[in-house]
Amino acid sequence: KQTLLPLLKEEVSSFIFPCKPAVQRPERQHMVMELLRCIPLLLFLIFVCGLDHFIFTVLSVIQNHSFIEYSYQASHHLSVNVMGTSLMAQLLRGTIGALNTSFESEMETSNLVCLPRPSGMTRQQYLNTCLPLGLLALLCLAQVYPFRLRRAIAAFYFPKREKARVLFLYNKLLRQRKNFLHLQRGRVARQARQPPELGTVLLRWCHRRWPWLRRCLRQKCTLCGTPETPQHQPCPNPDCFALYCESCW
């Protein structure tokens, strides 16, 4: 409950608020890790699609530039002429004349049957291939919202464990805040011991000389560094020029 333990600005970033629609810092770290696990799948998919396109291009070049067509033509004429009018000539003309032949042949062939016939993937096929990976990436982005229900489900079934978790978290925050204040006090004390820089001295002098310049030359909180607002509290020590926001004060 914020009424029981208001969180500081440094503590808000380490908690997950279920009602906030934006992805918060702890969830963002887990989401980035899940997205990084998708990178090997994406690289493998790009390699496979690139290899498919390369093989299709090579086979298309072979199909378009390796076509060879053969044309074969042949003619044969055999004619035996026997001259004379004798009986032997007539007999030869009757027997050898049967050998007279004449034919022509023409044949055309090609290597079309041996050439590859590649078929490239369409855009729809590429889209269907990349769609599962896209859905996986969307699930990595959207899984932060169902994960917020884990605490509510565990609190519903184990109310005593939920109460112990809340008390443990409350005490842990108190210890962390006590240590945080101790460390910040030491840091501010070390910063106060150091001699001020020339710009800081000039800024203080301008604030004293012309108070209306405070609107233009705003200071920052000594602890968290937030710009100066009317709610900021100056240190009551007149020799100290430290300025604190409302939560740090």
Coordinates of N, CA and C in Angstrom, one line a residue:
K1 N 0.8 -1.2 0.0 CA 0.0 0.0 0.0 C 0.9 1.2 0.0
Q2 N 0.6 2.2 -0.9 CA 1.3 3.4 -0.9 C 1.1 4.2 0.4
T3 N -0.1 4.1 1.0 CA -0.3 4.8 2.2 C 0.5 4.3 3.4
L4 N 0.9 3.0 3.3 CA 1.7 2.4 4.3 C 3.2 2.7 4.1
L5 N 3.6 2.6 2.9 CA 5.1 2.8 2.6 C 5.2 3.4 1.2
P6 N 5.2 4.8 1.2 CA 5.4 5.4 -0.1 C 6.8 5.1 -0.7
L7 N 6.8 4.7 -2.0 CA 8.0 4.4 -2.6 C 8.8 5.6 -3.1
L8 N 10.1 5.5 -3.0 CA 11.0 6.6 -3.5 C 11.1 6.4 -5.0
K9 N 11.6 7.4 -5.6 CA 11.8 7.4 -7.1 C 12.8 6.3 -7.5
E10 N 13.8 6.0 -6.7 CA 14.7 5.0 -7.0 C 14.1 3.6 -6.8
E11 N 13.1 3.5 -6.0 CA 12.5 2.2 -5.7 C 11.4 1.8 -6.7
V12 N 10.8 2.8 -7.3 CA 9.7 2.6 -8.2 C 10.1 1.7 -9.4
S13 N 11.3 2.0 -9.9 CA 11.8 1.3 -11.1 C 12.0 -0.2 -10.8
S14 N 12.1 -0.6 -9.6 CA 12.4 -2.1 -9.3 C 11.2 -2.9 -9.0
F15 N 10.0 -2.2 -9.1 CA 8.7 -2.9 -8.9 C 7.9 -3.0 -10.2
I16 N 7.0 -3.9 -10.2 CA 6.0 -4.1 -11.3 C 4.6 -3.8 -10.8
F17 N 4.0 -2.8 -11.4 CA 2.7 -2.4 -11.1 C 1.7 -3.0 -12.1
P18 N 0.8 -3.9 -11.7 CA 0.0 -4.7 -12.6 C -1.0 -3.8 -13.4
C19 N -1.4 -2.7 -12.9 CA -2.4 -1.9 -13.6 C -1.8 -0.9 -14.6
K20 N -0.5 -0.8 -14.7 CA 0.1 0.1 -15.7 C 0.2 -0.7 -17.0
P21 N -0.4 -0.1 -18.1 CA -0.3 -0.8 -19.4 C 1.1 -0.8 -20.0
A22 N 2.0 0.1 -19.6 CA 3.3 0.2 -20.2 C 4.2 -1.0 -19.7
V23 N 5.1 -1.4 -20.5 CA 6.1 -2.4 -20.0 C 7.1 -1.7 -19.1
Q24 N 7.3 -2.3 -17.9 CA 8.1 -1.7 -16.9 C 9.5 -2.3 -16.9
R25 N 10.4 -1.6 -16.1 CA 11.8 -1.9 -16.3 C 12.1 -3.4 -16.0
P26 N 11.7 -4.0 -14.9 CA 12.0 -5.5 -14.7 C 11.4 -6.3 -15.8
E27 N 10.2 -6.0 -16.3 CA 9.7 -6.8 -17.4 C 10.4 -6.5 -18.7
R28 N 10.9 -5.3 -18.9 CA 11.7 -5.0 -20.1 C 13.0 -5.9 -20.2
Q29 N 13.6 -6.1 -19.1 CA 14.8 -6.9 -19.1 C 14.5 -8.3 -19.5
H30 N 13.5 -8.9 -18.9 CA 13.1 -10.3 -19.2 C 12.7 -10.3 -20.7
M31 N 11.9 -9.3 -21.2 CA 11.5 -9.3 -22.6 C 12.6 -9.3 -23.5
V32 N 13.6 -8.4 -23.2 CA 14.8 -8.3 -24.1 C 15.6 -9.7 -24.2
M33 N 15.7 -10.4 -23.0 CA 16.3 -11.7 -23.1 C 15.6 -12.7 -23.9
E34 N 14.3 -12.6 -23.9 CA 13.5 -13.5 -24.7 C 13.6 -13.2 -26.2
L35 N 13.7 -11.9 -26.5 CA 13.8 -11.5 -27.9 C 15.2 -11.9 -28.4
L36 N 16.2 -11.8 -27.5 CA 17.6 -12.2 -28.0 C 17.6 -13.7 -28.3
R37 N 16.8 -14.5 -27.6 CA 16.8 -15.9 -28.0 C 16.2 -16.2 -29.3
C38 N 15.4 -15.2 -29.8 CA 14.8 -15.4 -31.2 C 15.8 -15.0 -32.3
I39 N 16.9 -14.4 -32.0 CA 17.9 -14.0 -33.0 C 18.5 -15.2 -33.7
P40 N 18.9 -16.3 -33.0 CA 19.4 -17.4 -33.8 C 18.4 -18.0 -34.8
L41 N 17.1 -18.0 -34.4 CA 16.1 -18.5 -35.3 C 16.0 -17.6 -36.5
L42 N 16.0 -16.3 -36.2 CA 15.9 -15.3 -37.3 C 17.1 -15.4 -38.3
L43 N 18.3 -15.6 -37.8 CA 19.5 -15.8 -38.6 C 19.4 -17.0 -39.4
F44 N 18.9 -18.1 -38.8 CA 18.8 -19.4 -39.5 C 17.7 -19.3 -40.6
L45 N 16.6 -18.6 -40.4 CA 15.6 -18.4 -41.4 C 16.1 -17.5 -42.5
I46 N 16.9 -16.5 -42.2 CA 17.4 -15.6 -43.3 C 18.4 -16.5 -44.1
F47 N 19.2 -17.3 -43.5 CA 20.2 -18.1 -44.2 C 19.4 -19.1 -45.1
V48 N 18.4 -19.7 -44.6 CA 17.7 -20.7 -45.4 C 17.0 -20.0 -46.6
C49 N 16.3 -18.9 -46.4 CA 15.7 -18.2 -47.5 C 16.7 -17.7 -48.5
G50 N 17.8 -17.2 -48.0 CA 18.9 -16.7 -48.9 C 19.4 -17.9 -49.8
L51 N 19.7 -19.0 -49.1 CA 20.2 -20.2 -49.8 C 19.2 -20.7 -50.9
D52 N 17.9 -20.7 -50.5 CA 16.9 -21.1 -51.5 C 16.8 -20.1 -52.7
H53 N 16.9 -18.9 -52.5 CA 16.9 -17.9 -53.6 C 18.2 -18.0 -54.4
F54 N 19.3 -18.3 -53.8 CA 20.6 -18.5 -54.5 C 20.5 -19.7 -55.4
I55 N 20.0 -20.8 -54.9 CA 19.9 -22.1 -55.7 C 18.9 -21.9 -56.8
F56 N 17.8 -21.2 -56.6 CA 16.8 -20.9 -57.6 C 17.4 -20.1 -58.7
T57 N 18.2 -19.1 -58.4 CA 18.9 -18.2 -59.4 C 19.9 -19.0 -60.2
V58 N 20.7 -19.8 -59.6 CA 21.6 -20.6 -60.3 C 20.9 -21.6 -61.3
L59 N 19.9 -22.3 -60.8 CA 19.2 -23.2 -61.7 C 18.5 -22.5 -62.8
S60 N 18.0 -21.3 -62.6 CA 17.3 -20.5 -63.6 C 18.3 -20.1 -64.7
V61 N 19.5 -19.7 -64.3 CA 20.6 -19.3 -65.3 C 20.9 -20.5 -66.1
I62 N 21.0 -21.7 -65.5 CA 21.4 -22.9 -66.2 C 20.2 -23.3 -67.2
Q63 N 19.0 -23.1 -66.8 CA 17.9 -23.4 -67.7 C 17.8 -22.4 -68.9
N64 N 18.1 -21.2 -68.6 CA 18.0 -20.2 -69.7 C 19.2 -20.2 -70.7
H65 N 20.3 -20.5 -70.2 CA 21.5 -20.4 -71.0 C 22.2 -21.7 -71.4
S66 N 21.6 -22.8 -71.0 CA 22.2 -24.1 -71.4 C 21.4 -24.9 -72.3
F67 N 20.4 -24.3 -73.0 CA 19.6 -25.0 -73.9 C 20.3 -25.2 -75.2
I68 N 20.4 -26.5 -75.7 CA 21.0 -26.8 -77.0 C 20.1 -27.7 -77.8
E69 N 19.9 -27.3 -79.1 CA 19.0 -28.0 -80.0 C 19.9 -28.6 -81.2
Y70 N 19.7 -29.9 -81.5 CA 20.4 -30.5 -82.6 C 19.4 -30.7 -83.7
S71 N 19.9 -30.5 -84.9 CA 19.2 -30.8 -86.2 C 20.0 -31.6 -87.1
Y72 N 19.5 -32.8 -87.5 CA 20.3 -33.8 -88.3 C 19.5 -34.1 -89.6
Q73 N 20.1 -33.9 -90.7 CA 19.5 -34.2 -92.0 C 20.4 -35.1 -92.8
A74 N 19.8 -36.2 -93.4 CA 20.6 -37.1 -94.2 C 19.8 -37.5 -95.4
S75 N 20.5 -37.7 -96.6 CA 19.8 -38.2 -97.8 C 20.7 -39.3 -98.4
H76 N 20.1 -40.3 -99.0 CA 20.8 -41.4 -99.6 C 20.1 -41.8 -100.9
H77 N 20.9 -41.9 -102.0 CA 20.3 -42.3 -103.3 C 21.3 -43.3 -103.9
L78 N 20.7 -44.4 -104.3 CA 21.5 -45.5 -104.9 C 20.8 -45.9 -106.2
S79 N 21.5 -45.7 -107.3 CA 20.9 -46.0 -108.6 C 21.9 -46.8 -109.4
V80 N 21.6 -48.0 -109.9 CA 22.4 -48.8 -110.8 C 21.8 -48.9 -112.2
N81 N 22.5 -48.4 -113.1 CA 22.0 -48.4 -114.5 C 22.8 -49.4 -115.3
V82 N 22.1 -50.3 -115.9 CA 22.7 -51.4 -116.8 C 22.3 -51.0 -118.2
M83 N 23.3 -50.8 -119.0 CA 23.1 -50.5 -120.4 C 23.1 -51.7 -121.2
G84 N 22.5 -51.7 -122.3 CA 22.5 -52.8 -123.3 C 21.1 -53.4 -123.5
T85 N 21.1 -54.2 -124.5 CA 19.8 -54.9 -124.9 C 19.9 -56.4 -124.9
S86 N 21.0 -56.9 -124.4 CA 21.2 -58.3 -124.5 C 20.4 -59.0 -123.3
L87 N 20.4 -60.3 -123.4 CA 19.7 -61.1 -122.4 C 20.3 -60.9 -121.0
M88 N 21.7 -60.9 -121.0 CA 22.4 -60.7 -119.7 C 22.1 -59.3 -119.1
A89 N 22.0 -58.3 -120.0 CA 21.7 -56.9 -119.5 C 20.3 -56.9 -118.9
Q90 N 19.4 -57.5 -119.6 CA 18.0 -57.5 -119.1 C 17.9 -58.2 -117.8
L91 N 18.7 -59.4 -117.7 CA 18.7 -60.1 -116.4 C 19.3 -59.3 -115.3
L92 N 20.4 -58.6 -115.6 CA 21.0 -57.7 -114.5 C 20.1 -56.6 -114.1
R93 N 19.4 -56.0 -115.1 CA 18.5 -54.9 -114.8 C 17.3 -55.4 -113.9
G94 N 16.9 -56.7 -114.1 CA 15.8 -57.2 -113.3 C 16.3 -57.6 -111.9
T95 N 17.5 -58.0 -111.7 CA 18.0 -58.4 -110.4 C 18.7 -57.2 -109.6
I96 N 19.6 -56.5 -110.3 CA 20.4 -55.4 -109.6 C 19.5 -54.2 -109.5
G97 N 18.6 -54.1 -110.4 CA 17.7 -52.9 -110.4 C 16.9 -52.8 -109.1
A98 N 16.7 -53.9 -108.4 CA 15.9 -53.9 -107.2 C 16.7 -53.2 -106.1
L99 N 18.0 -53.1 -106.3 CA 18.8 -52.4 -105.2 C 18.7 -50.9 -105.3
N100 N 18.1 -50.4 -106.3 CA 18.0 -48.9 -106.4 C 17.1 -48.4 -105.2
T101 N 17.7 -47.6 -104.4 CA 17.0 -47.0 -103.2 C 17.2 -45.5 -103.2
S102 N 16.3 -44.9 -102.5 CA 16.4 -43.4 -102.3 C 15.6 -43.0 -101.1
F103 N 16.3 -42.4 -100.1 CA 15.5 -42.0 -98.9 C 16.2 -40.8 -98.3
E104 N 15.5 -40.0 -97.6 CA 15.9 -38.8 -96.9 C 15.5 -38.9 -95.4
S105 N 16.3 -38.5 -94.5 CA 16.0 -38.5 -93.1 C 16.3 -37.1 -92.5
E106 N 15.4 -36.7 -91.6 CA 15.6 -35.4 -90.9 C 15.2 -35.6 -89.4
M107 N 16.1 -35.3 -88.5 CA 15.9 -35.5 -87.0 C 16.3 -34.3 -86.3
E108 N 15.4 -33.9 -85.3 CA 15.7 -32.7 -84.5 C 15.6 -33.2 -83.0
T109 N 16.5 -32.8 -82.2 CA 16.5 -33.2 -80.8 C 17.1 -32.1 -80.0
S110 N 16.9 -32.1 -78.7 CA 17.5 -31.1 -77.8 C 17.7 -31.7 -76.4
N111 N 18.4 -30.9 -75.5 CA 18.6 -31.3 -74.1 C 17.6 -30.7 -73.2
L112 N 16.4 -30.5 -73.6 CA 15.4 -29.9 -72.8 C 15.0 -30.8 -71.6
V113 N 15.0 -32.1 -71.9 CA 14.6 -33.1 -70.9 C 15.6 -33.1 -69.7
C114 N 16.9 -32.8 -70.0 CA 17.9 -32.8 -69.0 C 18.0 -31.5 -68.2
L115 N 17.4 -30.5 -68.7 CA 17.6 -29.2 -68.0 C 16.7 -29.1 -66.8
P116 N 17.2 -28.4 -65.7 CA 16.3 -28.3 -64.5 C 15.1 -27.4 -64.7
R117 N 14.1 -27.6 -64.0 CA 12.9 -26.8 -64.0 C 12.6 -26.2 -62.6
P118 N 13.4 -25.2 -62.2 CA 13.2 -24.6 -60.9 C 11.9 -23.8 -60.8
S119 N 11.3 -23.8 -59.6 CA 10.2 -23.0 -59.3 C 10.4 -22.2 -58.0
G120 N 10.5 -20.9 -58.1 CA 10.8 -20.1 -56.9 C 9.6 -20.0 -56.0
M121 N 9.9 -19.6 -54.8 CA 8.9 -19.4 -53.7 C 8.2 -18.1 -54.0
T122 N 6.9 -18.1 -53.8 CA 6.2 -16.8 -53.9 C 6.2 -16.0 -52.6
R123 N 5.7 -14.8 -52.7 CA 5.7 -13.9 -51.5 C 4.9 -14.5 -50.4
Q124 N 3.8 -15.1 -50.8 CA 2.9 -15.8 -49.8 C 3.6 -16.9 -49.1
Q125 N 4.4 -17.7 -49.8 CA 5.2 -18.7 -49.2 C 6.2 -18.2 -48.2
Y126 N 6.9 -17.1 -48.6 CA 7.9 -16.5 -47.7 C 7.2 -16.0 -46.5
L127 N 6.0 -15.4 -46.7 CA 5.3 -14.8 -45.6 C 4.9 -15.9 -44.6
N128 N 4.4 -17.1 -45.2 CA 4.0 -18.2 -44.3 C 5.2 -18.8 -43.6
T129 N 6.4 -18.7 -44.2 CA 7.6 -19.2 -43.5 C 8.0 -18.3 -42.3
C130 N 7.9 -17.0 -42.5 CA 8.3 -16.0 -41.5 C 7.2 -15.8 -40.4
L131 N 6.0 -16.2 -40.7 CA 4.9 -15.9 -39.8 C 5.1 -16.5 -38.4
P132 N 5.5 -17.8 -38.3 CA 5.7 -18.4 -36.9 C 6.7 -17.6 -36.1
L133 N 7.8 -17.2 -36.8 CA 8.8 -16.4 -36.0 C 8.2 -15.0 -35.6
G134 N 7.4 -14.4 -36.4 CA 6.8 -13.2 -36.0 C 5.8 -13.3 -34.9
L135 N 5.1 -14.4 -34.9 CA 4.2 -14.7 -33.8 C 4.9 -15.0 -32.5
L136 N 6.1 -15.6 -32.6 CA 6.9 -15.9 -31.5 C 7.4 -14.6 -30.9
A137 N 7.8 -13.6 -31.7 CA 8.3 -12.3 -31.2 C 7.2 -11.6 -30.6
L138 N 5.9 -11.7 -31.1 CA 4.8 -11.0 -30.5 C 4.5 -11.6 -29.2
L139 N 4.6 -12.9 -29.0 CA 4.4 -13.6 -27.8 C 5.4 -13.1 -26.7
C140 N 6.6 -12.9 -27.2 CA 7.7 -12.4 -26.2 C 7.3 -11.0 -25.7
L141 N 6.7 -10.2 -26.6 CA 6.3 -8.9 -26.2 C 5.0 -8.9 -25.3
A142 N 4.1 -9.8 -25.6 CA 2.8 -9.8 -24.9 C 2.8 -10.7 -23.6
Q143 N 3.9 -11.5 -23.4 CA 3.8 -12.4 -22.3 C 4.0 -11.7 -20.9
V144 N 4.4 -10.4 -20.9 CA 4.6 -9.7 -19.7 C 3.2 -9.5 -19.0
Y145 N 2.2 -9.4 -19.8 CA 0.9 -9.1 -19.2 C 0.3 -10.4 -18.5
P146 N 0.3 -11.5 -19.2 CA -0.2 -12.7 -18.4 C 0.7 -13.1 -17.2
F147 N 2.0 -12.7 -17.3 CA 2.9 -13.0 -16.1 C 2.5 -12.2 -14.9
R148 N 1.9 -11.1 -15.1 CA 1.4 -10.3 -13.9 C 0.4 -11.0 -13.1
L149 N -0.3 -11.9 -13.7 CA -1.4 -12.7 -13.0 C -0.8 -13.7 -12.0
R150 N 0.5 -14.0 -12.1 CA 1.0 -15.1 -11.3 C 0.9 -14.8 -9.8
R151 N 1.2 -13.5 -9.5 CA 1.2 -13.2 -8.0 C -0.3 -13.2 -7.5
A152 N -1.2 -12.8 -8.4 CA -2.6 -12.8 -7.9 C -3.1 -14.2 -7.8
I153 N -2.7 -15.1 -8.7 CA -3.1 -16.5 -8.6 C -2.5 -17.2 -7.4
A154 N -1.2 -16.9 -7.1 CA -0.6 -17.5 -6.0 C -1.2 -16.9 -4.7
A155 N -1.5 -15.7 -4.7 CA -2.1 -15.1 -3.4 C -3.5 -15.6 -3.2
F156 N -4.2 -16.0 -4.3 CA -5.6 -16.6 -4.1 C -5.5 -18.0 -3.5
Y157 N -4.6 -18.8 -3.9 CA -4.5 -20.1 -3.4 C -3.6 -20.3 -2.1
F158 N -2.7 -19.3 -1.9 CA -1.9 -19.4 -0.7 C -1.9 -18.0 0.0
P159 N -2.9 -17.7 0.7 CA -3.0 -16.3 1.3 C -2.0 -16.2 2.4
K160 N -1.7 -17.2 3.2 CA -0.7 -17.1 4.3 C 0.7 -16.8 3.7
R161 N 1.0 -17.5 2.6 CA 2.3 -17.2 2.0 C 2.4 -15.8 1.4
E162 N 1.2 -15.3 0.9 CA 1.2 -13.9 0.4 C 1.4 -12.9 1.5
K163 N 0.8 -13.2 2.7 CA 1.1 -12.3 3.8 C 2.5 -12.3 4.2
A164 N 3.1 -13.4 4.2 CA 4.5 -13.5 4.6 C 5.4 -12.8 3.6
R165 N 5.1 -12.9 2.3 CA 5.8 -12.2 1.3 C 5.7 -10.7 1.4
V166 N 4.5 -10.2 1.8 CA 4.3 -8.8 1.9 C 5.2 -8.3 3.1
L167 N 5.1 -9.0 4.2 CA 5.9 -8.6 5.4 C 7.4 -8.6 5.1
F168 N 7.8 -9.6 4.4 CA 9.3 -9.7 4.0 C 9.7 -8.6 3.1
L169 N 8.8 -8.3 2.2 CA 9.1 -7.2 1.3 C 9.1 -5.8 2.0
Y170 N 8.2 -5.7 2.9 CA 8.2 -4.4 3.7 C 9.4 -4.2 4.5
N171 N 9.8 -5.3 5.2 CA 11.1 -5.2 6.0 C 12.3 -5.0 5.2
K172 N 12.3 -5.7 4.0 CA 13.4 -5.5 3.1 C 13.6 -4.1 2.6
L173 N 12.4 -3.5 2.3 CA 12.5 -2.1 1.9 C 13.0 -1.2 3.0
L174 N 12.6 -1.4 4.2 CA 13.0 -0.6 5.3 C 14.5 -0.7 5.5
R175 N 15.1 -1.9 5.4 CA 16.5 -2.1 5.5 C 17.2 -1.4 4.4
Q176 N 16.7 -1.6 3.1 CA 17.4 -1.0 2.0 C 17.3 0.6 2.1
R177 N 16.2 1.1 2.6 CA 16.1 2.5 2.7 C 17.0 3.1 3.7
K178 N 17.2 2.3 4.8 CA 18.1 2.8 5.9 C 19.5 2.8 5.4
N179 N 19.9 1.7 4.7 CA 21.2 1.7 4.1 C 21.4 2.8 3.0
F180 N 20.3 3.0 2.2 CA 20.4 4.0 1.2 C 20.6 5.4 1.8
L181 N 19.9 5.7 2.8 CA 20.1 7.0 3.5 C 21.5 7.2 4.1
H182 N 22.0 6.1 4.6 CA 23.3 6.1 5.2 C 24.3 6.4 4.1
L183 N 24.2 5.7 3.0 CA 25.2 5.9 1.9 C 25.0 7.3 1.3
Q184 N 23.8 7.8 1.2 CA 23.6 9.1 0.6 C 24.1 10.2 1.5
R185 N 23.9 10.0 2.8 CA 24.5 11.0 3.7 C 26.0 11.1 3.6
G186 N 26.6 10.0 3.5 CA 28.1 10.0 3.3 C 28.5 10.6 2.0
R187 N 27.7 10.4 0.9 CA 28.1 11.0 -0.4 C 27.9 12.5 -0.4
V188 N 26.8 12.9 0.3 CA 26.6 14.4 0.3 C 27.6 15.0 1.2
A189 N 28.1 14.4 2.3 CA 29.1 14.9 3.1 C 30.4 15.0 2.4
R190 N 30.8 14.0 1.6 CA 32.0 14.1 0.8 C 31.9 15.2 -0.2
Q191 N 30.7 15.3 -0.8 CA 30.6 16.3 -1.8 C 30.7 17.7 -1.2
A192 N 30.2 17.9 0.0 CA 30.2 19.2 0.7 C 31.7 19.6 1.0
R193 N 32.5 18.6 1.3 CA 33.9 18.9 1.7 C 34.7 19.3 0.5
Q194 N 34.3 19.0 -0.7 CA 35.1 19.4 -1.8 C 34.9 20.8 -2.1
P195 N 35.9 21.5 -2.6 CA 35.7 22.9 -2.9 C 34.8 23.1 -4.1
P196 N 33.9 24.1 -4.1 CA 33.0 24.3 -5.3 C 33.7 24.7 -6.5
E197 N 33.2 24.3 -7.6 CA 33.7 24.7 -8.9 C 33.4 26.1 -9.3
L198 N 34.1 26.6 -10.3 CA 33.9 28.0 -10.6 C 32.5 28.3 -11.1
G199 N 31.9 27.3 -11.9 CA 30.6 27.5 -12.4 C 29.5 27.5 -11.3
T200 N 29.8 26.7 -10.3 CA 28.8 26.6 -9.1 C 28.9 27.9 -8.3
V201 N 30.1 28.4 -8.1 CA 30.2 29.7 -7.4 C 29.6 30.8 -8.1
L202 N 29.7 30.8 -9.4 CA 29.1 31.9 -10.2 C 27.6 31.8 -10.2
L203 N 27.1 30.6 -10.2 CA 25.6 30.4 -10.2 C 25.1 30.8 -8.9
R204 N 25.8 30.5 -7.8 CA 25.3 30.9 -6.5 C 25.3 32.5 -6.4
W205 N 26.3 33.1 -6.9 CA 26.4 34.5 -6.8 C 25.3 35.2 -7.6
C206 N 25.0 34.6 -8.8 CA 23.9 35.1 -9.6 C 22.5 34.9 -8.9
H207 N 22.4 33.8 -8.1 CA 21.1 33.6 -7.4 C 21.0 34.7 -6.3
R208 N 22.1 35.0 -5.6 CA 22.0 36.0 -4.6 C 21.8 37.4 -5.1
R209 N 22.5 37.7 -6.3 CA 22.4 39.0 -6.8 C 21.1 39.3 -7.5
W210 N 20.6 38.3 -8.3 CA 19.4 38.5 -9.0 C 18.5 37.3 -8.7
P211 N 17.7 37.4 -7.7 CA 16.8 36.3 -7.3 C 15.8 35.8 -8.4
W212 N 15.5 36.8 -9.3 CA 14.5 36.4 -10.3 C 15.1 35.4 -11.4
L213 N 16.5 35.3 -11.3 CA 17.1 34.3 -12.3 C 16.9 32.9 -11.9
R214 N 16.3 32.6 -10.7 CA 16.1 31.3 -10.3 C 15.1 30.5 -11.2
R215 N 14.3 31.3 -11.9 CA 13.4 30.6 -12.8 C 14.1 30.1 -14.0
C216 N 15.1 30.8 -14.5 CA 15.9 30.4 -15.6 C 17.0 29.4 -15.3
L217 N 17.7 29.7 -14.2 CA 18.9 28.9 -13.8 C 18.4 28.0 -12.7
R218 N 17.7 27.0 -13.0 CA 17.2 26.1 -11.9 C 18.2 25.1 -11.5
Q219 N 18.3 24.9 -10.2 CA 19.2 23.9 -9.6 C 18.5 22.5 -9.7
K220 N 19.3 21.5 -9.2 CA 18.8 20.1 -9.2 C 18.9 19.6 -7.8
C221 N 18.1 18.5 -7.6 CA 18.2 17.8 -6.3 C 19.6 17.2 -6.1
T222 N 20.1 17.4 -4.9 CA 21.4 16.9 -4.6 C 21.5 15.4 -4.7
L223 N 20.4 14.7 -4.4 CA 20.4 13.2 -4.3 C 20.0 12.6 -5.7
C224 N 18.8 12.9 -6.1 CA 18.3 12.3 -7.3 C 18.5 13.1 -8.6
G225 N 18.8 14.4 -8.5 CA 19.1 15.2 -9.7 C 17.9 15.7 -10.4
T226 N 16.7 15.7 -9.8 CA 15.5 16.2 -10.5 C 15.6 17.7 -10.5
P227 N 15.1 18.4 -11.6 CA 15.1 19.8 -11.7 C 14.3 20.5 -10.6
E228 N 14.7 21.7 -10.3 CA 14.1 22.4 -9.1 C 12.6 22.8 -9.4
T229 N 11.7 22.5 -8.4 CA 10.3 22.9 -8.5 C 10.0 23.6 -7.2
P230 N 8.8 24.2 -7.1 CA 8.4 24.9 -5.9 C 8.4 24.0 -4.6
Q231 N 8.3 22.7 -4.9 CA 8.2 21.7 -3.7 C 9.6 21.4 -3.2
H232 N 10.6 21.8 -3.9 CA 12.0 21.5 -3.4 C 12.3 22.2 -2.1
Q233 N 13.0 21.6 -1.2 CA 13.4 22.1 0.1 C 14.9 22.4 0.2
P234 N 15.2 23.7 0.5 CA 16.7 24.0 0.7 C 17.1 23.6 2.1
C235 N 18.4 23.4 2.2 CA 19.0 23.0 3.5 C 18.8 24.2 4.4
P236 N 18.3 23.9 5.7 CA 18.2 25.1 6.6 C 19.5 25.7 7.0
N237 N 20.6 25.1 6.8 CA 21.9 25.7 7.2 C 22.2 26.8 6.2
P238 N 22.4 28.0 6.7 CA 22.6 29.1 5.7 C 23.9 29.0 4.9
D239 N 24.9 28.3 5.5 CA 26.1 28.1 4.7 C 26.1 26.9 3.7
C240 N 25.0 26.2 3.7 CA 24.8 25.0 2.8 C 23.9 25.4 1.7
F241 N 24.3 25.1 0.5 CA 23.4 25.5 -0.7 C 22.8 24.2 -1.3
A242 N 22.7 23.1 -0.5 CA 22.1 21.9 -1.0 C 20.6 22.1 -1.2
L243 N 20.0 21.4 -2.2 CA 18.6 21.5 -2.5 C 18.1 20.1 -2.7
Y244 N 16.9 19.8 -2.1 CA 16.4 18.4 -2.1 C 14.9 18.5 -2.6
C245 N 14.6 17.5 -3.3 CA 13.2 17.3 -3.7 C 12.3 16.9 -2.5
E246 N 11.0 16.8 -2.7 CA 10.1 16.5 -1.6 C 10.4 15.1 -1.1
S247 N 10.5 14.1 -1.9 CA 10.7 12.7 -1.5 C 12.0 12.5 -0.8
C248 N 13.1 13.1 -1.4 CA 14.4 13.0 -0.8 C 14.5 13.7 0.5
W249 N 13.8 14.8 0.7 CA 13.9 15.6 1.9 C 13.1 14.8 3.0

